[in-house]
Coordinates of C-alpha atoms in Angstrom, one line a residue:
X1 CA -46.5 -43.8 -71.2
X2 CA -49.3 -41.8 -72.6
X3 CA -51.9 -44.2 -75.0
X4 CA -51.0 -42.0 -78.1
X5 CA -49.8 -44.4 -80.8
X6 CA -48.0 -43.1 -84.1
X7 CA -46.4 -45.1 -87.5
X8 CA -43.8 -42.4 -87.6
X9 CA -42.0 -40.3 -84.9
X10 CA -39.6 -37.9 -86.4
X11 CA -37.5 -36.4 -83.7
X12 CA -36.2 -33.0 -84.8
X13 CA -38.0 -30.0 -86.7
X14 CA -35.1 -28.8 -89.1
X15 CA -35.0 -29.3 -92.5
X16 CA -34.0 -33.1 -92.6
X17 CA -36.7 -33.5 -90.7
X18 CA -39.1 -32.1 -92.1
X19 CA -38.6 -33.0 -95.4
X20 CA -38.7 -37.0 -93.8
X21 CA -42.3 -36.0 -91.9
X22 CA -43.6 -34.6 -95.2
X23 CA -41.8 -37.6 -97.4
X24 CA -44.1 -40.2 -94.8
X25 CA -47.1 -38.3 -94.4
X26 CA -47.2 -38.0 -97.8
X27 CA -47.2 -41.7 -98.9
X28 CA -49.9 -42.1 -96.1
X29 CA -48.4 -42.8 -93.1
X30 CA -49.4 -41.3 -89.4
X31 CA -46.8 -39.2 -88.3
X32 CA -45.6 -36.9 -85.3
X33 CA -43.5 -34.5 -85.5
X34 CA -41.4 -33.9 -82.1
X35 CA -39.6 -30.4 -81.7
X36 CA -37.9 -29.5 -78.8
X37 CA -38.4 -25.3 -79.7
X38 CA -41.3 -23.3 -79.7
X39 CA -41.3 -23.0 -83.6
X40 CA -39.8 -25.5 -86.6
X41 CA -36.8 -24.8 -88.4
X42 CA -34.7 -22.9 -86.3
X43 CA -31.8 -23.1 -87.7
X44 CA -32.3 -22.6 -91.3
X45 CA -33.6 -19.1 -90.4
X46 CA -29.7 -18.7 -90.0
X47 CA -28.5 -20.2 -93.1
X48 CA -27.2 -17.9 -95.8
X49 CA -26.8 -15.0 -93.8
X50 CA -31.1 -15.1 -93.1
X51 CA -31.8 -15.9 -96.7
X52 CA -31.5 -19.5 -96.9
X53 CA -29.4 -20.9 -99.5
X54 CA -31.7 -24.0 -100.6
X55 CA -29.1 -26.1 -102.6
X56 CA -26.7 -25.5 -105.3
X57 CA -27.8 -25.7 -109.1
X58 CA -25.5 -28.2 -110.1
X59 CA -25.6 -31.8 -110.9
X60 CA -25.8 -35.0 -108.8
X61 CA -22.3 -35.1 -109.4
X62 CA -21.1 -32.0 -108.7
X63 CA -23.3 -32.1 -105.1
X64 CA -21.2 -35.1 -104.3
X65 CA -18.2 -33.7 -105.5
X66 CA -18.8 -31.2 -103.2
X67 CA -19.0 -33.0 -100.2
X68 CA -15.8 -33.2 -98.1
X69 CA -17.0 -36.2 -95.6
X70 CA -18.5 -39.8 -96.9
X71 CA -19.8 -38.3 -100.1
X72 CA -20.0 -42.2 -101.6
X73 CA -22.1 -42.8 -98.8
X74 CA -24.8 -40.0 -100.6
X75 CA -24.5 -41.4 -103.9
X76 CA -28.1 -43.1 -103.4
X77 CA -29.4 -40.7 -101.8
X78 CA -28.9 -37.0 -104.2
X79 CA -28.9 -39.6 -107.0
X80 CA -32.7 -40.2 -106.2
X81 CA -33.7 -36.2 -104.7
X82 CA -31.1 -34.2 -106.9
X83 CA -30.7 -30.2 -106.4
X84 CA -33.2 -30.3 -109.6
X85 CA -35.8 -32.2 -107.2
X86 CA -35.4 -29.8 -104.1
X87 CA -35.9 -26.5 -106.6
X88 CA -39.1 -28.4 -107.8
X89 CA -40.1 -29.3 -104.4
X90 CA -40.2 -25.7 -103.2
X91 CA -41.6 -24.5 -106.5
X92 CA -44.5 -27.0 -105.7
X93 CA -45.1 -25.7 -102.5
X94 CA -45.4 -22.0 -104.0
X95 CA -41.9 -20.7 -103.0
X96 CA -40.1 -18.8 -105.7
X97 CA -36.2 -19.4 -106.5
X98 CA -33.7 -17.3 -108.2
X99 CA -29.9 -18.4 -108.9
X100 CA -27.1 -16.6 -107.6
X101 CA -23.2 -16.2 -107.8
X102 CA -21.6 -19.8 -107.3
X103 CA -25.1 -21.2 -108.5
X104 CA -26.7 -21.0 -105.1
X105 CA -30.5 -21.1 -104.7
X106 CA -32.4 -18.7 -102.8
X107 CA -36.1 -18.0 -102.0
X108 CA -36.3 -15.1 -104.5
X109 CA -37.6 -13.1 -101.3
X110 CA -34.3 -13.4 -99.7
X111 CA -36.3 -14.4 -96.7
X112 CA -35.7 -17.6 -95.1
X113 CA -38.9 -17.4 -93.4
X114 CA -40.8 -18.2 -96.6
X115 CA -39.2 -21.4 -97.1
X116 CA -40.0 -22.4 -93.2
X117 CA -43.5 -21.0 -93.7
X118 CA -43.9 -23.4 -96.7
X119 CA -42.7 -26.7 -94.6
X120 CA -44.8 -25.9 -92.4
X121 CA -47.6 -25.3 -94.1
X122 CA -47.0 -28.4 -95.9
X123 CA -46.5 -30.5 -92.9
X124 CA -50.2 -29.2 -91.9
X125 CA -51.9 -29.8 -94.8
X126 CA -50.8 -33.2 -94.6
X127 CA -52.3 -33.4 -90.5
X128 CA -48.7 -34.1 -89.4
X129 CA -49.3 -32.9 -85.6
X130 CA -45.8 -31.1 -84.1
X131 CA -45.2 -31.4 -80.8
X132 CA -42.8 -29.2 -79.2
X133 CA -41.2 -31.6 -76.2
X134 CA -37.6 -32.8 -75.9
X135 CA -37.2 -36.4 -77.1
X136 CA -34.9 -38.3 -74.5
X137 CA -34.7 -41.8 -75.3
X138 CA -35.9 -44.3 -77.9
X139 CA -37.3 -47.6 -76.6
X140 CA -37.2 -51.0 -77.8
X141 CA -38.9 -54.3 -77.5
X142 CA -37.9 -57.2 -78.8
X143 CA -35.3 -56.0 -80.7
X144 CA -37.5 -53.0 -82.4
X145 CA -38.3 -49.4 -82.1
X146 CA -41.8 -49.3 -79.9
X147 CA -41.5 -45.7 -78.7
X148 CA -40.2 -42.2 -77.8
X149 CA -40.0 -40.7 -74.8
X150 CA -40.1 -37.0 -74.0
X151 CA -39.1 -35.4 -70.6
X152 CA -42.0 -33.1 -69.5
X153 CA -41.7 -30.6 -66.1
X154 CA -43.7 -33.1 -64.1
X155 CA -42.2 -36.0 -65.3
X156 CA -41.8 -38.3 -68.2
X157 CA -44.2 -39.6 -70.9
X158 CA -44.4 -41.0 -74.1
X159 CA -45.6 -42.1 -77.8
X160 CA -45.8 -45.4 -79.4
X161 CA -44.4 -46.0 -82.8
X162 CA -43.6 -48.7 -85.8
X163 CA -40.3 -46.5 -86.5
X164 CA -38.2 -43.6 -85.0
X165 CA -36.4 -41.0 -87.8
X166 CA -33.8 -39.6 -85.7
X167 CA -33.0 -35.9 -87.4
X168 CA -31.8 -34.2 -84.3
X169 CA -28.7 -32.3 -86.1
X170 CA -25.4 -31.3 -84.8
X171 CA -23.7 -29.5 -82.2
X172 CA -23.2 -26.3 -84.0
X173 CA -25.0 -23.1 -82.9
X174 CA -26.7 -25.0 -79.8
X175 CA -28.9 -21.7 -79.6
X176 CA -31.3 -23.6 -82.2
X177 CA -31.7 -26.6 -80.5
X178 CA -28.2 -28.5 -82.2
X179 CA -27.0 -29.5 -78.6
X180 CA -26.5 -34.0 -79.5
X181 CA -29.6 -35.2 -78.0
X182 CA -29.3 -37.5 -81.3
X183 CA -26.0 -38.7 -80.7
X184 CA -26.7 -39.9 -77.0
X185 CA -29.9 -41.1 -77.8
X186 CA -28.1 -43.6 -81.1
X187 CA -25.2 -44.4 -79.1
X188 CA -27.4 -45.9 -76.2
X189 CA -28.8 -48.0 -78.5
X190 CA -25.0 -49.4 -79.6
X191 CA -24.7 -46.6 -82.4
X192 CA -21.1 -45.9 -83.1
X193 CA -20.2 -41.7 -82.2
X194 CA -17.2 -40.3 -84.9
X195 CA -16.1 -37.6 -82.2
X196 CA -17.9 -34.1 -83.7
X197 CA -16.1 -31.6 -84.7
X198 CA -16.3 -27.9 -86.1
X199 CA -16.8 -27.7 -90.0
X200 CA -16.9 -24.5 -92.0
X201 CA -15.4 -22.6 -89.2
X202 CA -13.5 -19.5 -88.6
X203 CA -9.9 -20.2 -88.2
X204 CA -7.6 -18.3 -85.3
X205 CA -4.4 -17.0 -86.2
X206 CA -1.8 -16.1 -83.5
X207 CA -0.1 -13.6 -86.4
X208 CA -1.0 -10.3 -85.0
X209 CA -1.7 -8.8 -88.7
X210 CA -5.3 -9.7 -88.3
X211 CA -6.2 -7.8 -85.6
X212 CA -4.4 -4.8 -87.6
X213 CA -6.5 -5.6 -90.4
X214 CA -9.3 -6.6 -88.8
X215 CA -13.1 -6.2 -90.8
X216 CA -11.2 -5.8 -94.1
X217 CA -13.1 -8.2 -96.7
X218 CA -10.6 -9.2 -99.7
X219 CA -12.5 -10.4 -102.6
X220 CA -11.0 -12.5 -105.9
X221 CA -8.2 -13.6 -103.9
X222 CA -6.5 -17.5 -103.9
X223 CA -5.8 -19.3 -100.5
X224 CA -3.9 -22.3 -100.7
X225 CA -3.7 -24.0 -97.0
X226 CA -0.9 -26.4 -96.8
X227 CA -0.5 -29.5 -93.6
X228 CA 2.3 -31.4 -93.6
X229 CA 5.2 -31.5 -95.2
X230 CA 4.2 -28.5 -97.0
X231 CA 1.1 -30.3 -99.0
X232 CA -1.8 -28.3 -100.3
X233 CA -5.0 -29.6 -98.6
X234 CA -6.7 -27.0 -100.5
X235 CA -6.8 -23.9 -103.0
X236 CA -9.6 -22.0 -104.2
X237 CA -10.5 -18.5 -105.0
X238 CA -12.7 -16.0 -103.9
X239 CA -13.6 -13.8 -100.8
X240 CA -12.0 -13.9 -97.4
X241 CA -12.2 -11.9 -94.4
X242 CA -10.2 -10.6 -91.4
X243 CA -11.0 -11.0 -88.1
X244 CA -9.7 -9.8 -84.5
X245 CA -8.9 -13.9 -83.9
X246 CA -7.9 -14.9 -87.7
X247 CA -9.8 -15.4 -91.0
X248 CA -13.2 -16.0 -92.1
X249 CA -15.3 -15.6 -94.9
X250 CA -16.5 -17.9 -97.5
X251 CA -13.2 -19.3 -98.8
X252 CA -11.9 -20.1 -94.8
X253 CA -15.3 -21.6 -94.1
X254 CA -14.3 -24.4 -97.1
X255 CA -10.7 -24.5 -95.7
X256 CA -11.3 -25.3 -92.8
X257 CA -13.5 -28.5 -94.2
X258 CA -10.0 -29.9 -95.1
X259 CA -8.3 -29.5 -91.7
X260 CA -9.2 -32.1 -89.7
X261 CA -6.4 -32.5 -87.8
X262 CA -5.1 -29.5 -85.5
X263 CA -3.2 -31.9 -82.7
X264 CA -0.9 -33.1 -85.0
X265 CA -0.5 -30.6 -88.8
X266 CA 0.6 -27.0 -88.7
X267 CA -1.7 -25.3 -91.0
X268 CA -0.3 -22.4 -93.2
X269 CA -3.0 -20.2 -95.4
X270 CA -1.3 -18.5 -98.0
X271 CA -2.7 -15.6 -100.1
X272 CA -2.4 -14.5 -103.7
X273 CA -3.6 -11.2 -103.5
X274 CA -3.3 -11.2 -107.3
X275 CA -4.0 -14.2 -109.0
X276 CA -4.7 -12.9 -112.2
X277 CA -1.1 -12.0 -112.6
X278 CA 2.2 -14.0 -112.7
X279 CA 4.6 -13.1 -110.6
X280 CA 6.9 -11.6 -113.7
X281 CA 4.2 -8.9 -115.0
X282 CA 3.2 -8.4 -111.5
X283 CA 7.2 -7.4 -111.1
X284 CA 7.1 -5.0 -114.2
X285 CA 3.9 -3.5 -112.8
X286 CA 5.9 -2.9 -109.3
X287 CA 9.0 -1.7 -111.5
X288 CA 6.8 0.6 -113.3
X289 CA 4.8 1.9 -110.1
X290 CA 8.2 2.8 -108.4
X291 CA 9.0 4.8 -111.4
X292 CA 6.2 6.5 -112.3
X293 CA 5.9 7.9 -108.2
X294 CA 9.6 8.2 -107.8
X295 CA 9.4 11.0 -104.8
X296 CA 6.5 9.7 -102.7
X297 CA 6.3 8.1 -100.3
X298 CA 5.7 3.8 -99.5
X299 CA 3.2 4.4 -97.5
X300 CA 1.1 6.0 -100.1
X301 CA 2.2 4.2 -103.4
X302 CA 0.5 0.4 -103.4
X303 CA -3.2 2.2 -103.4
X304 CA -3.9 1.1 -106.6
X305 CA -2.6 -2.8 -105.8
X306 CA -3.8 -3.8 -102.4
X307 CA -6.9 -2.2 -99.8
X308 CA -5.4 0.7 -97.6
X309 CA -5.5 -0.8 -94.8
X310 CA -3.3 -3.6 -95.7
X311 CA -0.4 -1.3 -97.3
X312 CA 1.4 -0.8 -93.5
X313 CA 1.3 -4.5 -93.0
X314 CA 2.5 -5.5 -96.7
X315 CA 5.1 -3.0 -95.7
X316 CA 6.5 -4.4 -92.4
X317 CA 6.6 -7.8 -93.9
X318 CA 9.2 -6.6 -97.0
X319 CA 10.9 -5.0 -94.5
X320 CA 10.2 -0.9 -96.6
X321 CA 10.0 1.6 -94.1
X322 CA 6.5 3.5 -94.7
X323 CA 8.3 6.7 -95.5
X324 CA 10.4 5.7 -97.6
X325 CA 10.6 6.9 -101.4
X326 CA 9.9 4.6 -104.1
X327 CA 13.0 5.5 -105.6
X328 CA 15.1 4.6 -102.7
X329 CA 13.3 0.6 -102.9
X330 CA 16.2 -2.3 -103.4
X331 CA 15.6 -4.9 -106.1
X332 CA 15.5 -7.0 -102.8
X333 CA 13.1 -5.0 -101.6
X334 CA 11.7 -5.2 -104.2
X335 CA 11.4 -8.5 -104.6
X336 CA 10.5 -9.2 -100.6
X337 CA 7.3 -6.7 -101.9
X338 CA 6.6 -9.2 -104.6
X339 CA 6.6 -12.1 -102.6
X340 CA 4.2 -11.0 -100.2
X341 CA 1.7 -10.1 -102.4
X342 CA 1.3 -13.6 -104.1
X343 CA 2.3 -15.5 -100.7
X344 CA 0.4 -13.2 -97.8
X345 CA 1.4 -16.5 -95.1
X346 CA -1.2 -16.6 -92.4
X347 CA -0.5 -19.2 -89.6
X348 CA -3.4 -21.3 -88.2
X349 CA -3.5 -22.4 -84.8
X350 CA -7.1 -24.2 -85.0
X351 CA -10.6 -23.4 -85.1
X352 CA -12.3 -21.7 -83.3
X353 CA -15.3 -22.7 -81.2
X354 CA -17.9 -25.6 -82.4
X355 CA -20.6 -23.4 -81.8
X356 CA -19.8 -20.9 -83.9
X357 CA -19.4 -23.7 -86.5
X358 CA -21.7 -24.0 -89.8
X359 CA -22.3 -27.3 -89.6
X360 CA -20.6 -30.1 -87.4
X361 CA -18.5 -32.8 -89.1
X362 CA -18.5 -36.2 -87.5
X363 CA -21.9 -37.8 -85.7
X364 CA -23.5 -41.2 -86.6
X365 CA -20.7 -44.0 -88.4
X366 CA -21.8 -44.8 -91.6
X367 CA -21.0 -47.7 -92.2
X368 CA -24.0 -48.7 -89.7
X369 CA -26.2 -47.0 -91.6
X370 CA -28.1 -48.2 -94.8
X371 CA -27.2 -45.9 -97.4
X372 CA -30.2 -46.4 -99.5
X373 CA -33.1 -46.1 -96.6
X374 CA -30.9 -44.4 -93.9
X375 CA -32.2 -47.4 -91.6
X376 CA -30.1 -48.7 -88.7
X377 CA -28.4 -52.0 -89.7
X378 CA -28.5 -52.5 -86.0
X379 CA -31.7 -51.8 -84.6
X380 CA -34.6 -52.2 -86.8
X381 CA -37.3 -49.5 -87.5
X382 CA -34.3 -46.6 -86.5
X383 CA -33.8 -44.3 -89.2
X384 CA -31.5 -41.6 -89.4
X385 CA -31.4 -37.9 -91.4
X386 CA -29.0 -34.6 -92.0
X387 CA -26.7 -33.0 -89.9
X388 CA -26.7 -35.8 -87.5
X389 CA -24.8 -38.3 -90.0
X390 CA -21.1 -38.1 -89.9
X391 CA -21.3 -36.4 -93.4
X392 CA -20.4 -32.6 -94.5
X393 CA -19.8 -30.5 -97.8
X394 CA -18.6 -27.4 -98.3
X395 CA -20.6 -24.2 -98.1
X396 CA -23.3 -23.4 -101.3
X397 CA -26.2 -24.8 -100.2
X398 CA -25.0 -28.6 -100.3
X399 CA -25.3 -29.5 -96.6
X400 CA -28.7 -28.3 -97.0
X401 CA -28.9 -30.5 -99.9
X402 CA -27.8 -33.5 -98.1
X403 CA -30.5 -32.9 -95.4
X404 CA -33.2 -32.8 -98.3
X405 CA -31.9 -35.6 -99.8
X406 CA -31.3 -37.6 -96.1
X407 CA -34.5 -36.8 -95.0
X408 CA -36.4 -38.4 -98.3
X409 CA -34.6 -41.1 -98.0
X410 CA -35.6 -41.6 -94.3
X411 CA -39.0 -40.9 -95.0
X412 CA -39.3 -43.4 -97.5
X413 CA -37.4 -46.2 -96.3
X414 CA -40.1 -45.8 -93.1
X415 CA -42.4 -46.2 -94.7
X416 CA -41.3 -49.3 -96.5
X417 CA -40.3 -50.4 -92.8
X418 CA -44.0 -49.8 -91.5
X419 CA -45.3 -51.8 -95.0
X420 CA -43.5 -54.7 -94.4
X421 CA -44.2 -54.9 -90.5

């Protein structure tokens, strides 16, 4: 073990962990930053599609509301750094925000870089060194947190410490970094794993209408996913996508938050490709297409309903030949038509891979973790912060959210600990 002797080690350089290093270093404390990559924040570079969608501007309540996965187990911690707080956080350190559809923050840039640039800064204003080795195990003595170690190429060495945040993230896109050192590193200490999953994840589809319509984008559309027994797990609308494999897009990405439970449900998306109309004016709309284009042909009648590319499949599933003329259509026809375009069924056969997820549901049990400081309740002077807690929310900018909020929390409860040692 090297002689270097910190208060604080925070293990991992995303945003949960940043914002706990800056929390600490802030209220005075001595602090080391570990990162396993050559730069900080890796993974928010990613998030919102490069542009980093900061939180949500919404309420406490409507942040928790939001989260799909132990959201009573936040209440402290948005309660006390609310979206309000982050947007003044990032305001203080110079960054401008603008709010967008679905009240989602953004740098007013659009670049991610700027809010990284601004942690970072921040974090070296306040002296907080950042080391870029790969924590591999916290030690204890006498029942406390006394160091970190890191693997190096000609060996192992190591830094002393009063407390440990562990903000290490998930398994999603291992490319930044998010590959569970965290969860090996808790559970040797007696931490309790939930097994991680994918969370605002694709979904594959064995129907082979995807692939025909694959890379079209339907927008103001509602999908209602029903489990068992036919009950909805979820319906909301908005955009969607088609995909060689099955469906993405934002409103799949939420879905798939809800189904939790592959082995076991069949999972049916349905979709209202017009939601803004019941099913009896959409029917006099049909009735009035048919007549008003009495002599051409299906295939080139429901332009003015449905994308182009979705026509020939809309087609095959009322069972109306494409060259068939609109005069020619069957009430049942007819009425097969209708169907389909307010219940488009997509089966769902899972998700697809964890590393393509958003975020990874599932990690550190929560009920061993103090809600209010995010400190172990079973080794003292371990903290914990973001993606590595078995907590999720939908997409919006409320995971990032919960890592602002987690990583406060940590920060501050540290440096209670280190107080009181």
């Amino acid at each position: 073990m090297s002689g270097t002797h910190y208060d604080l080690i925070v293990v991992g350089g995303g945003a949960a962990g940043m914002m706990a290093a800056i929390t600490a270093a802030r209220l005075g404390a001595e602090v080391c930053l570990l990162e396993r990559n050559p730069k900080v924040g890796r993974k928010l570079y990613i998030t919102g599609k490069g542009r980093c969608n900061v939180t949500n501007h919404c309420t406490p309540e409507e942040a928790l509301a939001a989260t799909t996965r132990n959201g009573r187990f936040l209440y402290s911690s948005i309660s006390r750094t609310t979206p309000a707080n982050v947007e003044e956080f990032f305001t203080g350190l110079g960054v401008e925000l603008k709010v967008e559809r679905g009240n989602r923050v953004f740098p007013r840039s659009d670049r991610a870089s700027d809010i990284i640039d601004a942690l970072f800064q921040e974090l070296k204003r306040l002296k907080v060194p950042v080391i870029h080795e790969r924590a591999s195990e916290i030690c204890i003595q006498d029942g406390a947190v006394r160091a970190v170690e890191v693997r190096k190429d000609k060996g192992r060495t190591g830094f002393g410490c009063k407390a440990v945040i562990l903000a290490t993230g998930g398994v999603s896109y291992p490319a930044t970094g998010s590959t569970g050192d965290g969860y090996r590193m808790a559970e040797a200490l007696g931490h309790t794993i939930v097994e991680p999953c994918p969370s605002l994840v694709p979904l594959v589809s064995p129907d082979s209408c995807c692939g025909q319509m694959q890379g079209l984008t339907l927008k103001n559309v509602q999908l209602t996913v029903r489990g068992q027994k036919g009950k909805i797990v979820y319906r909301e609308q908005g955009e969607l996508l088609f995909t060689h494999f099955g469906l993405s897009g934002p409103l799949v990405l939420s879905a798939s938050a809800h189904m939790r439970d592959f082995e076991r449900v069949k999972y049916v998306c349905s979709i209202d490709l017009k939601p803004a109309l019941d099913e009896s004016v959409l029917d006099a709309r049909l009735l009035r297409e048919l007549g008003e284009n009495a002599n051409r042909d299906m295939g080139n009648l429901l332009g003015s309903l449905v994308p182009k590319a979705m026509i020939p499949v809309l087609l095959a599933r009322a069972g109306i030949p494409g060259d068939k003329k609109a005069h020619n259509v069957t009430r049942e026809e007819r009425r097969r038509l209708l169907e389909a375009l307010k219940h488009f069924t997509v089966p769902v056969s899972g998700p697809r891979p964890i590393e393509e997820a958003i975020i990874t549901s599932g990690g550190i049990k929560v009920g061993e973790v103090d809600p209010k400081t995010m400190q172990s309740k079973k080794v003292p002077g371990l903290f914990f912060a973001g993606e590595l807690l078995d907590v999720d929310a939908y997409t919006g900018g409320f995971n990032l959210q919960i890592a602002w909020a987690t990583g406060r929390a940590a920060g501050e409860g540290a440096v209670e600990f280190i107080g009181a040692g």
